[in-house]
Amino acid sequence: MKISLLAATLLVALSSPAFAEVKASSDAGFNVVHLTAVEAKPEEIWKRLIAPKDWWSKAHSWSGSSDGFYIDAQANGCFCELFQEKGDDGRLKTVGSVEHMRVIFAQPHKVLRMQGALGPLQSEAVTGTLTVAMEPSKDGTTTKISFSYVVGGYMRYKVAEIAPAVDKVLGEQFRNLLSPYKPSQDENLASPDGFSLDLENLEDAEPIAAPESGSNNSGIETSDGQPDVSPQ
């Protein structure tokens, strides 16, 4: 039992992003960032990225299932979810749909940028922009990848409460996306300030030391009093 518990603890530690935090926040909005490196090629990660049904948690869906999730990875393409039910003939039929985000920039194996207010933010007057950026190492053995989600506008939530909650949910999806790949042992990762999250040319990153083992990678604390960011 102790061995199993230790193995589970180690797995969680290895699968956690090397950098994750609410990078900035104010009354006008917030920015959350997740950054890590894995032993995989950008082509592999991109293929998995645009198949969200394989990694997006059904706990954060509108239908209770991730089977209907898809991303049309081109400008004006949809990151959408289909509501599906079995008909009398036993076949699945689509009975509704929801747009999570819309693609505004797609450069395969490098950058996918989408706009949309995720989860409960959909009912608020906010704009959310998610940039997924990736950059291979010079030897091609690892890939640095980040999620950067910027939200701004009027909302009825308190930023101090909703920002850490959104950060937690996005972190879960980030880990799910990268779960098939071994974390990189490279201790030099770029900081969000150096890694060009919002540019297409990602070659000018300045490395910093990775967090020490055992440190709180999230940079934030969560509590039971935070809002539930599930759509339902």
PDB file of C-alpha atoms in Angstrom:
ATOM      1  CA  MET A   1       0.000   0.000   0.000  1.00  0.00           C
ATOM      2  CA  LYS A   2       2.832   2.412   0.900  1.00  0.00           C
ATOM      3  CA  ILE A   3       4.570   1.659  -2.397  1.00  0.00           C
ATOM      4  CA  SER A   4       1.379   2.330  -4.351  1.00  0.00           C
ATOM      5  CA  LEU A   5       0.815   5.591  -2.486  1.00  0.00           C
ATOM      6  CA  LEU A   6       4.393   6.696  -3.131  1.00  0.00           C
ATOM      7  CA  ALA A   7       4.094   5.833  -6.816  1.00  0.00           C
ATOM      8  CA  ALA A   8       0.854   7.792  -7.103  1.00  0.00           C
ATOM      9  CA  THR A   9       2.412  10.793  -5.355  1.00  0.00           C
ATOM     10  CA  LEU A  10       5.444  10.688  -7.654  1.00  0.00           C
ATOM     11  CA  LEU A  11       3.216  10.459 -10.730  1.00  0.00           C
ATOM     12  CA  VAL A  12       1.300  13.571  -9.696  1.00  0.00           C
ATOM     13  CA  ALA A  13       4.556  15.436  -9.063  1.00  0.00           C
ATOM     14  CA  LEU A  14       6.015  14.497 -12.427  1.00  0.00           C
ATOM     15  CA  SER A  15       2.841  15.341 -14.324  1.00  0.00           C
ATOM     16  CA  SER A  16       2.473  18.807 -12.807  1.00  0.00           C
ATOM     17  CA  PRO A  17       3.364  21.843 -14.902  1.00  0.00           C
ATOM     18  CA  ALA A  18       6.813  23.271 -14.160  1.00  0.00           C
ATOM     19  CA  PHE A  19       5.226  26.708 -13.916  1.00  0.00           C
ATOM     20  CA  ALA A  20       1.605  27.554 -13.174  1.00  0.00           C
ATOM     21  CA  GLU A  21       0.068  30.637 -11.650  1.00  0.00           C
ATOM     22  CA  VAL A  22      -2.390  33.480 -11.881  1.00  0.00           C
ATOM     23  CA  LYS A  23       0.161  35.669 -13.646  1.00  0.00           C
ATOM     24  CA  ALA A  24      -1.757  38.932 -13.315  1.00  0.00           C
ATOM     25  CA  SER A  25      -5.144  40.126 -12.087  1.00  0.00           C
ATOM     26  CA  SER A  26      -7.100  43.329 -11.548  1.00  0.00           C
ATOM     27  CA  ASP A  27     -10.710  44.442 -11.461  1.00  0.00           C
ATOM     28  CA  ALA A  28     -10.591  44.413 -15.278  1.00  0.00           C
ATOM     29  CA  GLY A  29      -9.599  40.749 -15.616  1.00  0.00           C
ATOM     30  CA  PHE A  30      -6.808  38.226 -15.185  1.00  0.00           C
ATOM     31  CA  ASN A  31      -4.184  36.055 -16.910  1.00  0.00           C
ATOM     32  CA  VAL A  32      -3.338  32.464 -15.968  1.00  0.00           C
ATOM     33  CA  VAL A  33      -0.269  30.678 -17.327  1.00  0.00           C
ATOM     34  CA  HIS A  34       0.805  27.019 -17.437  1.00  0.00           C
ATOM     35  CA  LEU A  35       4.202  26.087 -18.819  1.00  0.00           C
ATOM     36  CA  THR A  36       6.237  22.875 -18.980  1.00  0.00           C
ATOM     37  CA  ALA A  37       8.386  20.722 -21.275  1.00  0.00           C
ATOM     38  CA  VAL A  38       7.853  17.098 -22.279  1.00  0.00           C
ATOM     39  CA  GLU A  39       9.701  14.460 -24.261  1.00  0.00           C
ATOM     40  CA  ALA A  40       7.600  14.638 -27.419  1.00  0.00           C
ATOM     41  CA  LYS A  41       7.668  16.305 -30.801  1.00  0.00           C
ATOM     42  CA  PRO A  42       5.385  19.287 -31.541  1.00  0.00           C
ATOM     43  CA  GLU A  43       3.652  17.217 -34.234  1.00  0.00           C
ATOM     44  CA  GLU A  44       2.612  14.621 -31.648  1.00  0.00           C
ATOM     45  CA  ILE A  45       1.324  17.224 -29.194  1.00  0.00           C
ATOM     46  CA  TRP A  46      -0.523  19.148 -31.913  1.00  0.00           C
ATOM     47  CA  LYS A  47      -2.333  16.004 -33.097  1.00  0.00           C
ATOM     48  CA  ARG A  48      -3.545  15.345 -29.557  1.00  0.00           C
ATOM     49  CA  LEU A  49      -4.321  19.034 -28.916  1.00  0.00           C
ATOM     50  CA  ILE A  50      -6.851  19.249 -31.759  1.00  0.00           C
ATOM     51  CA  ALA A  51      -8.647  16.099 -30.558  1.00  0.00           C
ATOM     52  CA  PRO A  52     -10.021  17.453 -27.236  1.00  0.00           C
ATOM     53  CA  LYS A  53     -12.375  14.503 -26.780  1.00  0.00           C
ATOM     54  CA  ASP A  54      -9.247  12.539 -25.834  1.00  0.00           C
ATOM     55  CA  TRP A  55      -8.101  14.864 -23.050  1.00  0.00           C
ATOM     56  CA  TRP A  56     -10.723  17.422 -21.997  1.00  0.00           C
ATOM     57  CA  SER A  57     -12.378  16.401 -18.729  1.00  0.00           C
ATOM     58  CA  LYS A  58     -16.063  15.495 -18.977  1.00  0.00           C
ATOM     59  CA  ALA A  59     -16.472  17.099 -15.549  1.00  0.00           C
ATOM     60  CA  HIS A  60     -16.041  20.435 -17.327  1.00  0.00           C
ATOM     61  CA  SER A  61     -18.433  19.820 -20.184  1.00  0.00           C
ATOM     62  CA  TRP A  62     -22.006  20.947 -20.675  1.00  0.00           C
ATOM     63  CA  SER A  63     -23.288  17.528 -21.732  1.00  0.00           C
ATOM     64  CA  GLY A  64     -21.538  15.405 -19.111  1.00  0.00           C
ATOM     65  CA  SER A  65     -19.437  13.757 -21.809  1.00  0.00           C
ATOM     66  CA  SER A  66     -16.333  14.708 -23.775  1.00  0.00           C
ATOM     67  CA  ASP A  67     -17.233  12.426 -26.700  1.00  0.00           C
ATOM     68  CA  GLY A  68     -18.748  15.316 -28.666  1.00  0.00           C
ATOM     69  CA  PHE A  69     -15.736  17.653 -28.342  1.00  0.00           C
ATOM     70  CA  TYR A  70     -13.820  18.756 -31.427  1.00  0.00           C
ATOM     71  CA  ILE A  71     -11.545  21.536 -32.698  1.00  0.00           C
ATOM     72  CA  ASP A  72     -11.585  22.715 -36.304  1.00  0.00           C
ATOM     73  CA  ALA A  73      -7.997  24.025 -36.312  1.00  0.00           C
ATOM     74  CA  GLN A  74      -8.264  26.864 -38.816  1.00  0.00           C
ATOM     75  CA  ALA A  75      -9.234  30.522 -38.566  1.00  0.00           C
ATOM     76  CA  ASN A  76     -12.901  30.848 -37.590  1.00  0.00           C
ATOM     77  CA  GLY A  77     -12.956  27.141 -36.739  1.00  0.00           C
ATOM     78  CA  CYS A  78     -14.884  25.997 -33.694  1.00  0.00           C
ATOM     79  CA  PHE A  79     -13.797  24.412 -30.440  1.00  0.00           C
ATOM     80  CA  CYS A  80     -17.227  22.976 -29.893  1.00  0.00           C
ATOM     81  CA  GLU A  81     -19.170  20.313 -28.023  1.00  0.00           C
ATOM     82  CA  LEU A  82     -22.051  18.337 -29.503  1.00  0.00           C
ATOM     83  CA  PHE A  83     -24.905  17.134 -27.327  1.00  0.00           C
ATOM     84  CA  GLN A  84     -25.503  13.547 -28.396  1.00  0.00           C
ATOM     85  CA  GLU A  85     -28.182  11.009 -27.520  1.00  0.00           C
ATOM     86  CA  LYS A  86     -28.996   7.517 -28.681  1.00  0.00           C
ATOM     87  CA  GLY A  87     -32.079   7.353 -30.869  1.00  0.00           C
ATOM     88  CA  ASP A  88     -34.625   4.549 -30.980  1.00  0.00           C
ATOM     89  CA  ASP A  89     -32.457   2.854 -33.592  1.00  0.00           C
ATOM     90  CA  GLY A  90     -29.492   2.824 -31.204  1.00  0.00           C
ATOM     91  CA  ARG A  91     -27.516   5.356 -33.232  1.00  0.00           C
ATOM     92  CA  LEU A  92     -26.109   8.556 -31.790  1.00  0.00           C
ATOM     93  CA  LYS A  93     -27.829  11.736 -32.911  1.00  0.00           C
ATOM     94  CA  THR A  94     -26.902  15.344 -32.238  1.00  0.00           C
ATOM     95  CA  VAL A  95     -29.551  17.176 -30.231  1.00  0.00           C
ATOM     96  CA  GLY A  96     -27.661  20.394 -29.464  1.00  0.00           C
ATOM     97  CA  SER A  97     -24.272  22.049 -29.373  1.00  0.00           C
ATOM     98  CA  VAL A  98     -22.216  24.688 -27.594  1.00  0.00           C
ATOM     99  CA  GLU A  99     -19.211  26.757 -28.659  1.00  0.00           C
ATOM    100  CA  HIS A 100     -16.449  26.818 -26.063  1.00  0.00           C
ATOM    101  CA  MET A 101     -14.049  28.922 -28.127  1.00  0.00           C
ATOM    102  CA  ARG A 102     -13.382  30.036 -31.693  1.00  0.00           C
ATOM    103  CA  VAL A 103     -10.031  29.705 -33.477  1.00  0.00           C
ATOM    104  CA  ILE A 104      -8.458  33.046 -34.432  1.00  0.00           C
ATOM    105  CA  PHE A 105      -4.914  31.840 -35.199  1.00  0.00           C
ATOM    106  CA  ALA A 106      -3.653  28.391 -36.189  1.00  0.00           C
ATOM    107  CA  GLN A 107      -0.081  27.580 -37.141  1.00  0.00           C
ATOM    108  CA  PRO A 108       0.224  23.773 -36.871  1.00  0.00           C
ATOM    109  CA  HIS A 109       2.851  22.473 -34.470  1.00  0.00           C
ATOM    110  CA  LYS A 110       3.521  26.020 -33.202  1.00  0.00           C
ATOM    111  CA  VAL A 111       0.549  28.120 -32.090  1.00  0.00           C
ATOM    112  CA  LEU A 112      -3.185  27.661 -31.587  1.00  0.00           C
ATOM    113  CA  ARG A 113      -5.024  30.763 -30.370  1.00  0.00           C
ATOM    114  CA  MET A 114      -8.741  30.723 -29.560  1.00  0.00           C
ATOM    115  CA  GLN A 115     -11.204  33.212 -28.111  1.00  0.00           C
ATOM    116  CA  GLY A 116     -14.052  32.331 -25.809  1.00  0.00           C
ATOM    117  CA  ALA A 117     -15.317  32.645 -22.247  1.00  0.00           C
ATOM    118  CA  LEU A 118     -14.995  29.170 -20.765  1.00  0.00           C
ATOM    119  CA  GLY A 119     -17.457  27.538 -18.382  1.00  0.00           C
ATOM    120  CA  PRO A 120     -19.469  29.934 -16.202  1.00  0.00           C
ATOM    121  CA  LEU A 121     -17.733  32.919 -17.826  1.00  0.00           C
ATOM    122  CA  GLN A 122     -19.852  32.297 -20.917  1.00  0.00           C
ATOM    123  CA  SER A 123     -22.781  34.102 -19.296  1.00  0.00           C
ATOM    124  CA  GLU A 124     -20.633  37.139 -18.485  1.00  0.00           C
ATOM    125  CA  ALA A 125     -19.650  40.116 -20.663  1.00  0.00           C
ATOM    126  CA  VAL A 126     -16.015  39.057 -20.947  1.00  0.00           C
ATOM    127  CA  THR A 127     -13.573  38.066 -23.663  1.00  0.00           C
ATOM    128  CA  GLY A 128     -11.144  35.215 -23.046  1.00  0.00           C
ATOM    129  CA  THR A 129      -8.136  34.455 -25.256  1.00  0.00           C
ATOM    130  CA  LEU A 130      -6.282  31.153 -24.902  1.00  0.00           C
ATOM    131  CA  THR A 131      -2.872  30.882 -26.574  1.00  0.00           C
ATOM    132  CA  VAL A 132      -1.347  27.421 -26.797  1.00  0.00           C
ATOM    133  CA  ALA A 133       2.292  27.802 -27.849  1.00  0.00           C
ATOM    134  CA  MET A 134       4.918  25.126 -28.368  1.00  0.00           C
ATOM    135  CA  GLU A 135       8.604  25.157 -29.231  1.00  0.00           C
ATOM    136  CA  PRO A 136      10.927  22.176 -29.835  1.00  0.00           C
ATOM    137  CA  SER A 137      14.380  21.939 -28.290  1.00  0.00           C
ATOM    138  CA  LYS A 138      17.366  22.332 -30.596  1.00  0.00           C
ATOM    139  CA  ASP A 139      18.029  18.590 -30.575  1.00  0.00           C
ATOM    140  CA  GLY A 140      14.350  17.828 -31.231  1.00  0.00           C
ATOM    141  CA  THR A 141      13.953  15.545 -28.203  1.00  0.00           C
ATOM    142  CA  THR A 142      11.666  17.756 -26.116  1.00  0.00           C
ATOM    143  CA  THR A 143       8.999  20.387 -26.598  1.00  0.00           C
ATOM    144  CA  LYS A 144       8.217  23.368 -24.435  1.00  0.00           C
ATOM    145  CA  ILE A 145       4.476  24.074 -24.295  1.00  0.00           C
ATOM    146  CA  SER A 146       2.278  26.652 -22.595  1.00  0.00           C
ATOM    147  CA  PHE A 147      -1.323  27.623 -21.986  1.00  0.00           C
ATOM    148  CA  SER A 148      -1.886  31.370 -21.495  1.00  0.00           C
ATOM    149  CA  TYR A 149      -5.498  32.434 -20.874  1.00  0.00           C
ATOM    150  CA  VAL A 150      -6.275  36.162 -20.711  1.00  0.00           C
ATOM    151  CA  VAL A 151      -9.747  37.277 -19.579  1.00  0.00           C
ATOM    152  CA  GLY A 152     -11.074  40.836 -19.556  1.00  0.00           C
ATOM    153  CA  GLY A 153     -14.420  42.614 -19.313  1.00  0.00           C
ATOM    154  CA  TYR A 154     -17.343  42.893 -16.925  1.00  0.00           C
ATOM    155  CA  MET A 155     -18.211  39.880 -14.807  1.00  0.00           C
ATOM    156  CA  ARG A 156     -20.362  39.287 -11.768  1.00  0.00           C
ATOM    157  CA  TYR A 157     -17.666  37.113 -10.190  1.00  0.00           C
ATOM    158  CA  LYS A 158     -14.951  38.465  -7.933  1.00  0.00           C
ATOM    159  CA  VAL A 159     -11.668  38.229  -9.841  1.00  0.00           C
ATOM    160  CA  ALA A 160      -9.811  37.148  -6.692  1.00  0.00           C
ATOM    161  CA  GLU A 161     -12.076  34.087  -6.488  1.00  0.00           C
ATOM    162  CA  ILE A 162     -12.733  33.139 -10.106  1.00  0.00           C
ATOM    163  CA  ALA A 163      -9.128  33.546 -11.356  1.00  0.00           C
ATOM    164  CA  PRO A 164      -7.611  30.796  -9.126  1.00  0.00           C
ATOM    165  CA  ALA A 165     -10.580  28.558  -9.923  1.00  0.00           C
ATOM    166  CA  VAL A 166     -10.092  28.987 -13.680  1.00  0.00           C
ATOM    167  CA  ASP A 167      -6.361  28.443 -13.191  1.00  0.00           C
ATOM    168  CA  LYS A 168      -7.073  25.140 -11.436  1.00  0.00           C
ATOM    169  CA  VAL A 169      -9.408  23.885 -14.175  1.00  0.00           C
ATOM    170  CA  LEU A 170      -7.079  24.899 -17.024  1.00  0.00           C
ATOM    171  CA  GLY A 171      -4.205  23.253 -15.183  1.00  0.00           C
ATOM    172  CA  GLU A 172      -6.196  20.024 -15.089  1.00  0.00           C
ATOM    173  CA  GLN A 173      -6.764  20.142 -18.855  1.00  0.00           C
ATOM    174  CA  PHE A 174      -3.080  21.011 -19.412  1.00  0.00           C
ATOM    175  CA  ARG A 175      -2.004  17.929 -17.468  1.00  0.00           C
ATOM    176  CA  ASN A 176      -4.564  15.756 -19.251  1.00  0.00           C
ATOM    177  CA  LEU A 177      -3.261  16.925 -22.629  1.00  0.00           C
ATOM    178  CA  LEU A 178       0.327  16.061 -21.749  1.00  0.00           C
ATOM    179  CA  SER A 179      -0.334  12.910 -19.719  1.00  0.00           C
ATOM    180  CA  PRO A 180       0.958  10.468 -22.398  1.00  0.00           C
ATOM    181  CA  TYR A 181       4.370  12.158 -22.496  1.00  0.00           C
ATOM    182  CA  LYS A 182       7.313  11.930 -20.127  1.00  0.00           C
ATOM    183  CA  PRO A 183       8.187  15.227 -18.427  1.00  0.00           C
ATOM    184  CA  SER A 184      11.487  16.693 -19.568  1.00  0.00           C
ATOM    185  CA  GLN A 185      14.399  16.471 -17.138  1.00  0.00           C
ATOM    186  CA  ASP A 186      15.790  19.731 -18.489  1.00  0.00           C
ATOM    187  CA  GLU A 187      15.967  22.115 -15.539  1.00  0.00           C
ATOM    188  CA  ASN A 188      16.116  25.196 -17.742  1.00  0.00           C
ATOM    189  CA  LEU A 189      12.645  26.341 -18.681  1.00  0.00           C
ATOM    190  CA  ALA A 190      11.674  29.778 -19.883  1.00  0.00           C
ATOM    191  CA  SER A 191       9.666  32.023 -17.630  1.00  0.00           C
ATOM    192  CA  PRO A 192       6.333  33.327 -18.952  1.00  0.00           C
ATOM    193  CA  ASP A 193       8.075  36.685 -19.343  1.00  0.00           C
ATOM    194  CA  GLY A 194      10.772  35.249 -21.581  1.00  0.00           C
ATOM    195  CA  PHE A 195       8.778  32.601 -23.422  1.00  0.00           C
ATOM    196  CA  SER A 196       6.956  34.400 -26.236  1.00  0.00           C
ATOM    197  CA  LEU A 197       3.451  33.251 -25.399  1.00  0.00           C
ATOM    198  CA  ASP A 198       1.781  35.770 -27.656  1.00  0.00           C
ATOM    199  CA  LEU A 199       4.155  35.665 -30.623  1.00  0.00           C
ATOM    200  CA  GLU A 200       4.616  33.160 -33.407  1.00  0.00           C
ATOM    201  CA  ASN A 201       8.426  33.242 -33.280  1.00  0.00           C
ATOM    202  CA  LEU A 202       9.344  31.437 -30.065  1.00  0.00           C
ATOM    203  CA  GLU A 203      13.137  31.332 -30.423  1.00  0.00           C
ATOM    204  CA  ASP A 204      14.151  34.151 -28.073  1.00  0.00           C
ATOM    205  CA  ALA A 205      13.177  32.642 -24.729  1.00  0.00           C
ATOM    206  CA  GLU A 206      15.439  33.278 -21.748  1.00  0.00           C
ATOM    207  CA  PRO A 207      15.854  30.243 -19.464  1.00  0.00           C
ATOM    208  CA  ILE A 208      15.340  30.308 -15.713  1.00  0.00           C
ATOM    209  CA  ALA A 209      15.736  27.592 -13.125  1.00  0.00           C
ATOM    210  CA  ALA A 210      12.780  25.257 -12.674  1.00  0.00           C
ATOM    211  CA  PRO A 211      11.007  25.302  -9.266  1.00  0.00           C
ATOM    212  CA  GLU A 212      12.747  23.305  -6.560  1.00  0.00           C
ATOM    213  CA  SER A 213      11.485  19.798  -5.916  1.00  0.00           C
ATOM    214  CA  GLY A 214       8.625  19.797  -3.453  1.00  0.00           C
ATOM    215  CA  SER A 215       7.682  23.423  -4.027  1.00  0.00           C
ATOM    216  CA  ASN A 216       4.135  24.534  -4.707  1.00  0.00           C
ATOM    217  CA  ASN A 217       4.187  24.824  -8.501  1.00  0.00           C
ATOM    218  CA  SER A 218       0.846  26.508  -8.707  1.00  0.00           C
ATOM    219  CA  GLY A 219       1.895  29.648  -6.867  1.00  0.00           C
ATOM    220  CA  ILE A 220      -1.642  29.883  -5.455  1.00  0.00           C
ATOM    221  CA  GLU A 221      -3.728  28.246  -2.800  1.00  0.00           C
ATOM    222  CA  THR A 222      -7.198  26.952  -3.387  1.00  0.00           C
ATOM    223  CA  SER A 223     -10.003  26.546  -0.870  1.00  0.00           C
ATOM    224  CA  ASP A 224     -13.430  24.987  -0.689  1.00  0.00           C
ATOM    225  CA  GLY A 225     -14.895  28.466  -0.805  1.00  0.00           C
ATOM    226  CA  GLN A 226     -13.887  29.029  -4.415  1.00  0.00           C
ATOM    227  CA  PRO A 227     -16.619  29.097  -7.063  1.00  0.00           C
ATOM    228  CA  ASP A 228     -17.372  25.905  -8.967  1.00  0.00           C
ATOM    229  CA  VAL A 229     -16.101  26.519 -12.507  1.00  0.00           C
ATOM    230  CA  SER A 230     -17.883  23.524 -13.999  1.00  0.00           C
ATOM    231  CA  PRO A 231     -20.397  24.627 -16.667  1.00  0.00           C
ATOM    232  CA  GLN A 232     -23.271  22.993 -14.810  1.00  0.00           C
TER     233      GLN A 232
END
